[in-house]
């Protein structure tokens, strides 16, 4: 069973993300996810996929875009937290091993 969580970016756009992999690095938990409903704008072009969360695939790639989030457990359950470019670079070797 795939776990789905909502992620809201800093502009308030909400995405439903499906967790496909969990891993830990330096005492923090991370997840790799895909966007469950990539075409939430019914075929219209949008820029919301370019902001607020980190792609591990290029935007013009035919492959499904993967997103990396820090996993934060709170009183209401799990929460997805965006990672900055520096953290993503630190995670690069782990991500290459996973995929």
mmCIF file of N, CA and C in Angstrom:
data_model
loop_
_atom_site.group_PDB
_atom_site.id
_atom_site.type_symbol
_atom_site.label_atom_id
_atom_site.label_comp_id
_atom_site.label_asym_id
_atom_site.label_seq_id
_atom_site.Cartn_x
_atom_site.Cartn_y
_atom_site.Cartn_z
ATOM 1 N N UNK A 1 0.840 -1.187 0.000
ATOM 2 C CA UNK A 1 0.000 0.000 0.000
ATOM 3 C C UNK A 1 0.885 1.251 0.000
ATOM 4 N N UNK A 2 0.620 2.147 -0.911
ATOM 5 C CA UNK A 2 1.388 3.378 -1.026
ATOM 6 C C UNK A 2 0.844 4.410 -0.046
ATOM 7 N N UNK A 3 1.762 5.096 0.611
ATOM 8 C CA UNK A 3 1.370 6.152 1.539
ATOM 9 C C UNK A 3 1.339 7.479 0.792
ATOM 10 N N UNK A 4 0.228 8.178 0.884
ATOM 11 C CA UNK A 4 0.070 9.485 0.255
ATOM 12 C C UNK A 4 0.020 10.562 1.323
ATOM 13 N N UNK A 5 0.744 11.655 1.084
ATOM 14 C CA UNK A 5 0.733 12.797 1.995
ATOM 15 C C UNK A 5 0.594 14.078 1.196
ATOM 16 N N UNK A 6 -0.055 15.056 1.780
ATOM 17 C CA UNK A 6 -0.157 16.368 1.156
ATOM 18 C C UNK A 6 1.095 17.172 1.448
ATOM 19 N N UNK A 7 1.548 17.898 0.451
ATOM 20 C CA UNK A 7 2.652 18.837 0.611
ATOM 21 C C UNK A 7 2.159 20.189 0.122
ATOM 22 N N UNK A 8 2.328 21.218 0.925
ATOM 23 C CA UNK A 8 1.949 22.572 0.541
ATOM 24 C C UNK A 8 3.214 23.406 0.421
ATOM 25 N N UNK A 9 3.438 23.975 -0.768
ATOM 26 C CA UNK A 9 4.646 24.777 -0.958
ATOM 27 C C UNK A 9 4.471 26.163 -0.343
ATOM 28 N N UNK A 10 5.534 26.975 -0.424
ATOM 29 C CA UNK A 10 5.499 28.285 0.222
ATOM 30 C C UNK A 10 4.515 29.255 -0.419
ATOM 31 N N UNK A 11 4.006 28.923 -1.604
ATOM 32 C CA UNK A 11 3.001 29.771 -2.249
ATOM 33 C C UNK A 11 1.585 29.277 -1.986
ATOM 34 N N UNK A 12 1.467 28.203 -1.195
ATOM 35 C CA UNK A 12 0.158 27.682 -0.841
ATOM 36 C C UNK A 12 -0.412 26.659 -1.806
ATOM 37 N N UNK A 13 0.351 26.271 -2.826
ATOM 38 C CA UNK A 13 -0.109 25.258 -3.769
ATOM 39 C C UNK A 13 0.047 23.892 -3.110
ATOM 40 N N UNK A 14 -1.017 23.086 -3.162
ATOM 41 C CA UNK A 14 -0.993 21.789 -2.498
ATOM 42 C C UNK A 14 -0.819 20.661 -3.517
ATOM 43 N N UNK A 15 0.023 19.694 -3.148
ATOM 44 C CA UNK A 15 0.314 18.537 -3.983
ATOM 45 C C UNK A 15 0.078 17.281 -3.166
ATOM 46 N N UNK A 16 -0.453 16.237 -3.788
ATOM 47 C CA UNK A 16 -0.558 14.939 -3.134
ATOM 48 C C UNK A 16 0.630 14.113 -3.602
ATOM 49 N N UNK A 17 1.479 13.729 -2.647
ATOM 50 C CA UNK A 17 2.709 13.007 -2.955
ATOM 51 C C UNK A 17 2.594 11.559 -2.488
ATOM 52 N N UNK A 18 3.081 10.629 -3.308
ATOM 53 C CA UNK A 18 3.128 9.211 -2.954
ATOM 54 C C UNK A 18 4.552 8.856 -2.569
ATOM 55 N N UNK A 19 4.728 8.369 -1.348
ATOM 56 C CA UNK A 19 6.046 7.994 -0.840
ATOM 57 C C UNK A 19 6.470 6.688 -1.498
ATOM 58 N N UNK A 20 7.660 6.685 -2.124
ATOM 59 C CA UNK A 20 8.139 5.454 -2.747
ATOM 60 C C UNK A 20 9.373 4.883 -2.065
ATOM 61 N N UNK A 21 10.077 5.690 -1.268
ATOM 62 C CA UNK A 21 11.288 5.209 -0.590
ATOM 63 C C UNK A 21 11.556 6.075 0.628
ATOM 64 N N UNK A 22 12.006 5.408 1.716
ATOM 65 C CA UNK A 22 12.410 6.112 2.940
ATOM 66 C C UNK A 22 13.867 5.800 3.218
ATOM 67 N N UNK A 23 14.599 6.783 3.755
ATOM 68 C CA UNK A 23 15.982 6.547 4.157
ATOM 69 C C UNK A 23 16.382 7.583 5.200
ATOM 70 N N UNK A 24 17.469 7.308 5.905
ATOM 71 C CA UNK A 24 17.980 8.221 6.927
ATOM 72 C C UNK A 24 19.369 8.696 6.541
ATOM 73 N N UNK A 25 19.688 9.913 6.954
ATOM 74 C CA UNK A 25 21.007 10.490 6.726
ATOM 75 C C UNK A 25 21.273 11.494 7.842
ATOM 76 N N UNK A 26 22.404 11.332 8.517
ATOM 77 C CA UNK A 26 22.811 12.227 9.603
ATOM 78 C C UNK A 26 21.675 12.500 10.590
ATOM 79 N N UNK A 27 21.089 11.434 11.102
ATOM 80 C CA UNK A 27 20.049 11.488 12.132
ATOM 81 C C UNK A 27 18.758 12.165 11.684
ATOM 82 N N UNK A 28 18.565 12.317 10.393
ATOM 83 C CA UNK A 28 17.312 12.851 9.867
ATOM 84 C C UNK A 28 16.699 11.805 8.946
ATOM 85 N N UNK A 29 15.381 11.823 8.865
ATOM 86 C CA UNK A 29 14.668 10.913 7.976
ATOM 87 C C UNK A 29 14.240 11.665 6.725
ATOM 88 N N UNK A 30 14.372 10.984 5.587
ATOM 89 C CA UNK A 30 14.012 11.561 4.298
ATOM 90 C C UNK A 30 13.122 10.592 3.537
ATOM 91 N N UNK A 31 12.389 11.113 2.574
ATOM 92 C CA UNK A 31 11.586 10.280 1.689
ATOM 93 C C UNK A 31 11.798 10.729 0.247
ATOM 94 N N UNK A 32 11.636 9.787 -0.646
ATOM 95 C CA UNK A 32 11.580 10.071 -2.075
ATOM 96 C C UNK A 32 10.126 9.840 -2.470
ATOM 97 N N UNK A 33 9.564 10.776 -3.203
ATOM 98 C CA UNK A 33 8.147 10.706 -3.542
ATOM 99 C C UNK A 33 7.926 11.100 -4.994
ATOM 100 N N UNK A 34 6.765 10.711 -5.496
ATOM 101 C CA UNK A 34 6.302 11.170 -6.805
ATOM 102 C C UNK A 34 4.983 11.898 -6.590
ATOM 103 N N UNK A 35 4.676 12.790 -7.480
ATOM 104 C CA UNK A 35 3.401 13.495 -7.374
ATOM 105 C C UNK A 35 2.303 12.578 -7.879
ATOM 106 N N UNK A 36 1.314 12.326 -7.039
ATOM 107 C CA UNK A 36 0.260 11.382 -7.386
ATOM 108 C C UNK A 36 -0.595 11.870 -8.542
ATOM 109 N N UNK A 37 -0.934 13.128 -8.555
ATOM 110 C CA UNK A 37 -1.809 13.672 -9.595
ATOM 111 C C UNK A 37 -1.079 14.792 -10.305
ATOM 112 N N UNK A 38 -0.155 14.407 -11.180
ATOM 113 C CA UNK A 38 0.708 15.387 -11.836
ATOM 114 C C UNK A 38 -0.073 16.388 -12.684
ATOM 115 N N UNK A 39 -1.220 15.994 -13.174
ATOM 116 C CA UNK A 39 -1.969 16.851 -14.100
ATOM 117 C C UNK A 39 -3.176 17.471 -13.402
ATOM 118 N N UNK A 40 -2.935 18.067 -12.236
ATOM 119 C CA UNK A 40 -4.033 18.615 -11.456
ATOM 120 C C UNK A 40 -4.609 19.894 -12.050
ATOM 121 N N UNK A 41 -3.996 20.423 -13.103
ATOM 122 C CA UNK A 41 -4.514 21.623 -13.755
ATOM 123 C C UNK A 41 -5.237 21.281 -15.056
ATOM 124 N N UNK A 42 -5.606 20.016 -15.223
ATOM 125 C CA UNK A 42 -6.378 19.553 -16.376
ATOM 126 C C UNK A 42 -5.746 19.942 -17.701
ATOM 127 N N UNK A 43 -4.457 19.669 -17.835
ATOM 128 C CA UNK A 43 -3.772 19.871 -19.091
ATOM 129 C C UNK A 43 -3.218 21.262 -19.318
ATOM 130 N N UNK A 44 -3.524 22.199 -18.458
ATOM 131 C CA UNK A 44 -3.013 23.560 -18.617
ATOM 132 C C UNK A 44 -1.558 23.610 -18.183
ATOM 133 N N UNK A 45 -0.785 24.462 -18.852
ATOM 134 C CA UNK A 45 0.599 24.666 -18.428
ATOM 135 C C UNK A 45 0.609 25.423 -17.105
ATOM 136 N N UNK A 46 1.553 25.076 -16.253
ATOM 137 C CA UNK A 46 1.685 25.776 -14.978
ATOM 138 C C UNK A 46 3.150 25.793 -14.580
ATOM 139 N N UNK A 47 3.479 26.663 -13.643
ATOM 140 C CA UNK A 47 4.851 26.717 -13.151
ATOM 141 C C UNK A 47 4.963 26.140 -11.749
ATOM 142 N N UNK A 48 3.882 25.619 -11.194
ATOM 143 C CA UNK A 48 3.917 25.169 -9.806
ATOM 144 C C UNK A 48 4.816 23.957 -9.618
ATOM 145 N N UNK A 49 5.111 23.226 -10.684
ATOM 146 C CA UNK A 49 5.998 22.067 -10.557
ATOM 147 C C UNK A 49 7.458 22.486 -10.496
ATOM 148 N N UNK A 50 7.745 23.742 -10.749
ATOM 149 C CA UNK A 50 9.120 24.235 -10.757
ATOM 150 C C UNK A 50 9.488 24.920 -9.448
ATOM 151 N N UNK A 51 8.531 25.118 -8.552
ATOM 152 C CA UNK A 51 8.769 25.914 -7.349
ATOM 153 C C UNK A 51 8.500 25.085 -6.102
ATOM 154 N N UNK A 52 9.289 25.332 -5.067
ATOM 155 C CA UNK A 52 8.948 24.861 -3.745
ATOM 156 C C UNK A 52 9.304 23.438 -3.401
ATOM 157 N N UNK A 53 9.695 22.652 -4.361
ATOM 158 C CA UNK A 53 10.135 21.309 -4.048
ATOM 159 C C UNK A 53 11.180 20.896 -5.057
ATOM 160 N N UNK A 54 11.946 19.885 -4.732
ATOM 161 C CA UNK A 54 13.164 19.585 -5.469
ATOM 162 C C UNK A 54 12.987 18.386 -6.388
ATOM 163 N N UNK A 55 13.283 18.570 -7.663
ATOM 164 C CA UNK A 55 13.253 17.481 -8.629
ATOM 165 C C UNK A 55 14.598 16.767 -8.638
ATOM 166 N N UNK A 56 14.576 15.446 -8.812
ATOM 167 C CA UNK A 56 15.830 14.742 -9.032
ATOM 168 C C UNK A 56 15.980 14.365 -10.502
ATOM 169 N N UNK A 57 14.975 14.613 -11.297
ATOM 170 C CA UNK A 57 15.038 14.396 -12.743
ATOM 171 C C UNK A 57 14.897 15.753 -13.423
ATOM 172 N N UNK A 58 15.408 15.865 -14.638
ATOM 173 C CA UNK A 58 15.256 17.128 -15.352
ATOM 174 C C UNK A 58 13.803 17.315 -15.763
ATOM 175 N N UNK A 59 13.400 18.554 -15.936
ATOM 176 C CA UNK A 59 12.007 18.848 -16.241
ATOM 177 C C UNK A 59 11.557 18.297 -17.579
ATOM 178 N N UNK A 60 12.473 18.155 -18.525
ATOM 179 C CA UNK A 60 12.078 17.665 -19.840
ATOM 180 C C UNK A 60 12.229 16.153 -19.950
ATOM 181 N N UNK A 61 12.501 15.488 -18.866
ATOM 182 C CA UNK A 61 12.696 14.049 -18.869
ATOM 183 C C UNK A 61 11.375 13.328 -19.110
ATOM 184 N N UNK A 62 11.443 12.209 -19.828
ATOM 185 C CA UNK A 62 10.272 11.367 -20.042
ATOM 186 C C UNK A 62 9.938 10.573 -18.787
ATOM 187 N N UNK A 63 10.903 10.415 -17.879
ATOM 188 C CA UNK A 63 10.697 9.641 -16.667
ATOM 189 C C UNK A 63 9.889 10.433 -15.651
ATOM 190 N N UNK A 64 9.260 9.693 -14.737
ATOM 191 C CA UNK A 64 8.514 10.310 -13.641
ATOM 192 C C UNK A 64 9.463 11.134 -12.775
ATOM 193 N N UNK A 65 9.096 12.361 -12.467
ATOM 194 C CA UNK A 65 9.934 13.212 -11.619
ATOM 195 C C UNK A 65 9.889 12.701 -10.185
ATOM 196 N N UNK A 66 11.054 12.638 -9.561
ATOM 197 C CA UNK A 66 11.166 12.229 -8.166
ATOM 198 C C UNK A 66 11.435 13.460 -7.320
ATOM 199 N N UNK A 67 10.857 13.494 -6.142
ATOM 200 C CA UNK A 67 11.012 14.611 -5.222
ATOM 201 C C UNK A 67 11.589 14.093 -3.914
ATOM 202 N N UNK A 68 12.473 14.864 -3.304
ATOM 203 C CA UNK A 68 13.085 14.490 -2.032
ATOM 204 C C UNK A 68 12.595 15.466 -0.970
ATOM 205 N N UNK A 69 12.114 14.912 0.137
ATOM 206 C CA UNK A 69 11.633 15.702 1.260
ATOM 207 C C UNK A 69 12.249 15.185 2.547
ATOM 208 N N UNK A 70 12.417 16.077 3.506
ATOM 209 C CA UNK A 70 12.721 15.625 4.861
ATOM 210 C C UNK A 70 11.398 15.186 5.477
ATOM 211 N N UNK A 71 11.446 14.085 6.219
ATOM 212 C CA UNK A 71 10.260 13.546 6.874
ATOM 213 C C UNK A 71 10.247 14.047 8.309
ATOM 214 N N UNK A 72 9.181 14.685 8.704
ATOM 215 C CA UNK A 72 9.055 15.198 10.060
ATOM 216 C C UNK A 72 7.814 14.585 10.687
ATOM 217 N N UNK A 73 7.991 13.916 11.813
ATOM 218 C CA UNK A 73 6.856 13.311 12.521
ATOM 219 C C UNK A 73 6.336 14.315 13.530
ATOM 220 N N UNK A 74 5.051 14.576 13.487
ATOM 221 C CA UNK A 74 4.448 15.531 14.406
ATOM 222 C C UNK A 74 3.216 14.947 15.063
ATOM 223 N N UNK A 75 2.533 15.732 15.868
ATOM 224 C CA UNK A 75 1.346 15.235 16.572
ATOM 225 C C UNK A 75 0.210 14.824 15.634
ATOM 226 N N UNK A 76 0.198 15.374 14.443
ATOM 227 C CA UNK A 76 -0.848 15.043 13.474
ATOM 228 C C UNK A 76 -0.370 14.032 12.442
ATOM 229 N N UNK A 77 0.769 13.400 12.679
ATOM 230 C CA UNK A 77 1.316 12.421 11.743
ATOM 231 C C UNK A 77 2.505 12.974 10.990
ATOM 232 N N UNK A 78 2.831 12.319 9.875
ATOM 233 C CA UNK A 78 3.994 12.711 9.093
ATOM 234 C C UNK A 78 3.784 13.996 8.323
ATOM 235 N N UNK A 79 4.884 14.698 8.107
ATOM 236 C CA UNK A 79 4.849 15.955 7.360
ATOM 237 C C UNK A 79 6.040 15.977 6.415
ATOM 238 N N UNK A 80 5.836 16.457 5.202
ATOM 239 C CA UNK A 80 6.901 16.591 4.215
ATOM 240 C C UNK A 80 7.465 18.001 4.275
ATOM 241 N N UNK A 81 8.793 18.092 4.398
ATOM 242 C CA UNK A 81 9.474 19.380 4.485
ATOM 243 C C UNK A 81 10.450 19.472 3.318
ATOM 244 N N UNK A 82 10.402 20.560 2.559
ATOM 245 C CA UNK A 82 11.302 20.693 1.411
ATOM 246 C C UNK A 82 12.751 20.764 1.875
ATOM 247 N N UNK A 83 13.652 20.306 1.013
ATOM 248 C CA UNK A 83 15.083 20.354 1.315
ATOM 249 C C UNK A 83 15.741 21.392 0.412
ATOM 250 N N UNK A 84 16.808 22.005 0.914
ATOM 251 C CA UNK A 84 17.508 23.009 0.114
ATOM 252 C C UNK A 84 18.530 22.331 -0.805
ATOM 253 N N UNK A 85 19.101 23.095 -1.716
ATOM 254 C CA UNK A 85 20.047 22.542 -2.691
ATOM 255 C C UNK A 85 21.275 21.934 -2.025
ATOM 256 N N UNK A 86 21.761 22.545 -0.943
ATOM 257 C CA UNK A 86 22.931 22.019 -0.243
ATOM 258 C C UNK A 86 22.675 20.636 0.330
ATOM 259 N N UNK A 87 21.518 20.460 0.953
ATOM 260 C CA UNK A 87 21.153 19.148 1.499
ATOM 261 C C UNK A 87 20.988 18.139 0.375
ATOM 262 N N UNK A 88 20.354 18.556 -0.711
ATOM 263 C CA UNK A 88 20.162 17.646 -1.837
ATOM 264 C C UNK A 88 21.503 17.182 -2.394
ATOM 265 N N UNK A 89 22.487 18.068 -2.459
ATOM 266 C CA UNK A 89 23.819 17.675 -2.935
ATOM 267 C C UNK A 89 24.459 16.670 -1.990
ATOM 268 N N UNK A 90 24.266 16.860 -0.679
ATOM 269 C CA UNK A 90 24.790 15.905 0.291
ATOM 270 C C UNK A 90 24.136 14.535 0.130
ATOM 271 N N UNK A 91 22.877 14.514 -0.263
ATOM 272 C CA UNK A 91 22.136 13.262 -0.421
ATOM 273 C C UNK A 91 22.365 12.601 -1.774
ATOM 274 N N UNK A 92 23.041 13.274 -2.681
ATOM 275 C CA UNK A 92 23.191 12.805 -4.051
ATOM 276 C C UNK A 92 23.747 11.388 -4.150
ATOM 277 N N UNK A 93 24.791 11.068 -3.401
ATOM 278 C CA UNK A 93 25.377 9.722 -3.492
ATOM 279 C C UNK A 93 24.407 8.661 -2.982
ATOM 280 N N UNK A 94 23.658 8.966 -1.930
ATOM 281 C CA UNK A 94 22.660 8.018 -1.425
ATOM 282 C C UNK A 94 21.563 7.811 -2.458
ATOM 283 N N UNK A 95 21.103 8.890 -3.060
ATOM 284 C CA UNK A 95 20.050 8.789 -4.072
ATOM 285 C C UNK A 95 20.515 7.981 -5.274
ATOM 286 N N UNK A 96 21.774 8.158 -5.677
ATOM 287 C CA UNK A 96 22.307 7.375 -6.794
ATOM 288 C C UNK A 96 22.331 5.888 -6.468
ATOM 289 N N UNK A 97 22.631 5.536 -5.216
ATOM 290 C CA UNK A 97 22.622 4.131 -4.808
ATOM 291 C C UNK A 97 21.206 3.563 -4.777
ATOM 292 N N UNK A 98 20.241 4.374 -4.353
ATOM 293 C CA UNK A 98 18.856 3.916 -4.255
ATOM 294 C C UNK A 98 18.211 3.721 -5.620
ATOM 295 N N UNK A 99 18.631 4.542 -6.585
ATOM 296 C CA UNK A 99 17.994 4.488 -7.898
ATOM 297 C C UNK A 99 19.033 4.256 -8.953
#
